[in-house]
Structure formats: structure tokens, C-alpha cells
Amino acid sequence: MTQCEKVVKYIKDNGTITQREALGLGNYRLASRISELRAGGMKIKTEDVKVQNVDGTFSWIARYSFLEEKKA
């Protein structure tokens, strides 16, 4: 299974994926895989999420999910 296939499966199974979760799949360049999937025609949404670091400071991370198709 390719890294892109693993990312797609993870999003289908869990709804979203972040870089930390992608590391568990052996994927160290999630943004690159997302870019490849988008280039292949997949509709993927990026959401910026504020998270607290272990030292109490805050950072922003990207959370990716599939865009929901609007029904007519």
C-alpha cells in the first residue's frame, strides 16, 4: 500500500488526519501526500487547529479531511 493509499484509508476510517497521526503510518511528509492526492483530483479540506504544547504554549497544526459533496 502506498503512502497516499494509507492516508486515504486513514481519513475514511477516522474522518481526519494530522501530521502526528501520519507519523504512525510511516508518513513524514503529510502535506506532500495531500498535495499529490489533490493533484489526482481528490477534494481535501484543510482546517487549522490550535493545540497546546507540553510546555503550555500553543501552536497551529493542519487537520485534513475530505470535502463533503453538496447534494442537489
Tab-separated table of C-alpha atoms in Angstrom:
chain	number	residue	atom	x	y	z
A	1	MET	CA	0.000	0.000	0.000
A	2	THR	CA	1.418	3.410	-0.953
A	3	GLN	CA	1.632	6.316	1.487
A	4	CYS	CA	-1.184	8.084	-0.381
A	5	GLU	CA	-3.379	4.993	-0.100
A	6	LYS	CA	-2.637	4.806	3.630
A	7	VAL	CA	-3.625	8.468	4.066
A	8	VAL	CA	-6.896	7.971	2.160
A	9	LYS	CA	-7.735	4.864	4.195
A	10	TYR	CA	-6.941	6.649	7.457
A	11	ILE	CA	-9.197	9.600	6.597
A	12	LYS	CA	-12.003	7.249	5.505
A	13	ASP	CA	-11.680	5.259	8.742
A	14	ASN	CA	-11.210	8.211	11.131
A	15	GLY	CA	-12.632	11.297	9.395
A	16	THR	CA	-9.472	13.427	9.640
A	17	ILE	CA	-5.682	13.177	9.782
A	18	THR	CA	-2.906	15.331	11.267
A	19	GLN	CA	0.854	15.118	10.876
A	20	ARG	CA	1.196	13.364	14.248
A	21	GLU	CA	-1.250	10.675	13.145
A	22	ALA	CA	0.511	10.345	9.784
A	23	LEU	CA	3.785	9.619	11.587
A	24	GLY	CA	2.176	6.445	12.896
A	25	LEU	CA	1.646	5.407	9.274
A	26	GLY	CA	5.331	5.977	8.489
A	27	ASN	CA	4.492	9.170	6.616
A	28	TYR	CA	6.831	12.037	7.468
A	29	ARG	CA	5.610	14.400	4.714
A	30	LEU	CA	1.832	14.510	5.019
A	31	ALA	CA	1.484	17.882	3.252
A	32	SER	CA	3.240	16.408	0.213
A	33	ARG	CA	0.907	13.399	0.153
A	34	ILE	CA	-2.117	15.707	0.460
A	35	SER	CA	-0.789	17.771	-2.450
A	36	GLU	CA	-0.396	14.611	-4.555
A	37	LEU	CA	-3.930	13.483	-3.705
A	38	ARG	CA	-5.329	16.902	-4.646
A	39	ALA	CA	-3.398	16.829	-7.920
A	40	GLY	CA	-5.068	13.472	-8.569
A	41	GLY	CA	-8.497	15.066	-8.197
A	42	MET	CA	-9.386	14.346	-4.564
A	43	LYS	CA	-11.277	17.093	-2.749
A	44	ILE	CA	-9.479	17.572	0.576
A	45	LYS	CA	-10.182	20.324	3.106
A	46	THR	CA	-7.525	21.866	5.372
A	47	GLU	CA	-8.513	23.124	8.808
A	48	ASP	CA	-6.081	24.986	11.065
A	49	VAL	CA	-6.361	23.753	14.645
A	50	LYS	CA	-4.855	25.368	17.742
A	51	VAL	CA	-3.166	22.824	20.038
A	52	GLN	CA	-1.388	23.154	23.360
A	53	ASN	CA	2.234	22.062	23.548
A	54	VAL	CA	3.683	20.180	26.512
A	55	ASP	CA	5.313	23.400	27.766
A	56	GLY	CA	1.944	25.184	27.876
A	57	THR	CA	2.461	27.272	24.724
A	58	PHE	CA	0.170	26.982	21.718
A	59	SER	CA	0.798	26.070	18.090
A	60	TRP	CA	-1.322	25.736	14.982
A	61	ILE	CA	-1.450	22.463	13.056
A	62	ALA	CA	-3.241	21.366	9.895
A	63	ARG	CA	-6.036	18.791	10.040
A	64	TYR	CA	-7.099	17.302	6.712
A	65	SER	CA	-10.438	15.753	5.774
A	66	PHE	CA	-12.470	15.048	2.664
A	67	LEU	CA	-14.799	17.777	1.436
A	68	GLU	CA	-18.395	16.717	1.678
A	69	GLU	CA	-20.229	16.792	-1.612
A	70	LYS	CA	-23.247	19.087	-1.534
A	71	LYS	CA	-26.380	17.234	-2.543
A	72	ALA	CA	-28.686	18.952	-5.017
